[in-house]
PDB file of C-alpha atoms in Angstrom:
ATOM      1  CA  HIS S 171      38.049 -86.155 -16.925  1.00 53.00           C
ATOM      2  CA  THR S 172      39.619 -89.553 -17.590  1.00 57.00           C
ATOM      3  CA  PRO S 173      37.688 -91.601 -20.156  1.00 61.00           C
ATOM      4  CA  SER S 174      36.394 -94.941 -18.904  1.00 71.00           C
ATOM      5  CA  VAL S 175      37.295 -98.164 -20.665  1.00 75.00           C
ATOM      6  CA  HIS S 176      34.136 -99.849 -21.838  1.00 80.00           C
ATOM      7  CA  MET S 177      32.317-101.304 -24.812  1.00 84.00           C
ATOM      8  CA  GLY S 178      29.539 -99.084 -26.103  1.00 87.00           C
ATOM      9  CA  LEU S 179      26.847 -99.093 -28.757  1.00 88.00           C
ATOM     10  CA  LEU S 180      26.580 -96.024 -30.966  1.00 89.00           C
ATOM     11  CA  THR S 181      23.907 -94.574 -33.209  1.00 89.00           C
ATOM     12  CA  GLU S 182      24.459 -92.230 -36.140  1.00 91.00           C
ATOM     13  CA  ASP S 183      22.142 -89.360 -36.988  1.00 88.00           C
ATOM     14  CA  SER S 184      21.381 -88.024 -40.475  1.00 91.00           C
ATOM     15  CA  ARG S 185      24.376 -85.644 -40.271  1.00 95.00           C
ATOM     16  CA  GLY S 186      26.808 -88.468 -39.505  1.00 94.00           C
ATOM     17  CA  THR S 187      27.218 -87.580 -35.833  1.00 95.00           C
ATOM     18  CA  LEU S 188      27.828 -90.579 -33.577  1.00 94.00           C
ATOM     19  CA  ARG S 189      26.252 -90.797 -30.129  1.00 91.00           C
ATOM     20  CA  GLU S 190      26.829 -93.494 -27.525  1.00 90.00           C
ATOM     21  CA  VAL S 191      23.496 -94.926 -26.386  1.00 89.00           C
ATOM     22  CA  ILE S 192      24.598 -97.889 -24.257  1.00 88.00           C
ATOM     23  CA  GLN S 193      27.641 -98.633 -22.123  1.00 87.00           C
ATOM     24  CA  LEU S 194      28.182-102.351 -21.593  1.00 87.00           C
ATOM     25  CA  PRO S 195      30.134-103.643 -18.579  1.00 84.00           C
ATOM     26  CA  SER S 196      33.621-104.367 -19.845  1.00 84.00           C
ATOM     27  CA  SER S 197      37.284-103.555 -19.461  1.00 77.00           C
ATOM     28  CA  GLY S 198      40.625-105.019 -20.324  1.00 70.00           C
ATOM     29  CA  ASP S 199      40.216-107.479 -23.150  1.00 79.00           C
ATOM     30  CA  CYS S 200      36.746-107.261 -24.719  1.00 82.00           C
ATOM     31  CA  SER S 201      35.618-107.781 -28.283  1.00 85.00           C
ATOM     32  CA  TYR S 202      33.650-109.774 -30.839  1.00 88.00           C
ATOM     33  CA  PRO S 203      30.197-108.235 -30.428  1.00 90.00           C
ATOM     34  CA  GLY S 204      27.251-109.948 -32.047  1.00 94.00           C
ATOM     35  CA  LEU S 205      24.069-107.981 -32.757  1.00 95.00           C
ATOM     36  CA  LEU S 206      20.608-109.206 -33.699  1.00 96.00           C
ATOM     37  CA  VAL S 207      17.423-107.194 -34.157  1.00 96.00           C
ATOM     38  CA  LYS S 208      14.309-109.295 -33.666  1.00 97.00           C
ATOM     39  CA  GLY S 209      10.910-107.741 -33.255  1.00 96.00           C
ATOM     40  CA  LYS S 210      11.203-104.790 -30.900  1.00 95.00           C
ATOM     41  CA  TRP S 211      14.464-105.963 -29.308  1.00 96.00           C
ATOM     42  CA  LEU S 212      18.200-105.605 -29.912  1.00 94.00           C
ATOM     43  CA  TYR S 213      20.148-108.650 -28.667  1.00 96.00           C
ATOM     44  CA  VAL S 214      23.861-108.221 -27.967  1.00 95.00           C
ATOM     45  CA  SER S 215      26.550-110.780 -27.175  1.00 95.00           C
ATOM     46  CA  TYR S 216      30.233-110.060 -26.503  1.00 93.00           C
ATOM     47  CA  TYR S 217      33.116-111.281 -24.406  1.00 91.00           C
ATOM     48  CA  SER S 218      35.035-109.433 -21.744  1.00 90.00           C
ATOM     49  CA  THR S 219      37.477-110.046 -18.912  1.00 87.00           C
ATOM     50  CA  HIS S 220      36.081-107.400 -16.544  1.00 85.00           C
ATOM     51  CA  GLU S 221      35.123-109.945 -13.861  1.00 84.00           C
ATOM     52  CA  GLY S 222      38.635-111.416 -13.672  1.00 85.00           C
ATOM     53  CA  LYS S 223      38.256-114.127 -16.307  1.00 87.00           C
ATOM     54  CA  SER S 224      37.109-114.337 -19.909  1.00 89.00           C
ATOM     55  CA  ALA S 225      33.343-114.747 -20.172  1.00 91.00           C
ATOM     56  CA  ILE S 226      30.607-114.330 -22.767  1.00 93.00           C
ATOM     57  CA  TYR S 227      27.815-111.869 -21.974  1.00 93.00           C
ATOM     58  CA  PHE S 228      24.346-111.681 -23.505  1.00 95.00           C
ATOM     59  CA  CYS S 229      21.824-108.885 -23.062  1.00 93.00           C
ATOM     60  CA  ARG S 230      18.812-107.363 -24.770  1.00 95.00           C
ATOM     61  CA  PHE S 231      17.536-103.824 -25.116  1.00 93.00           C
ATOM     62  CA  PRO S 232      14.198-102.419 -26.354  1.00 93.00           C
ATOM     63  CA  LEU S 233      14.649-100.681 -29.696  1.00 90.00           C
ATOM     64  CA  SER S 234      12.338 -97.917 -28.480  1.00 88.00           C
ATOM     65  CA  GLY S 235      15.145 -96.768 -26.164  1.00 78.00           C
ATOM     66  CA  PHE S 236      17.361 -95.555 -29.035  1.00 73.00           C
ATOM     67  CA  LYS S 237      15.377 -92.558 -30.264  1.00 65.00           C
TER      68      LYS S 237
END
């Protein structure tokens, strides 16, 4: 199995084990994530070149999805 190149969000349990909970579309050059929790939502911004040019992406996820 060849690992995919992507940006992901991880959670950590009480034992220190990390688990990927979200894979964001990305490849090549990607970085500079910004995270904001507001109400019941997690807002994420980052940049990536996966569509052939550098672009900034913005998405939101319900916090209830990370249990």
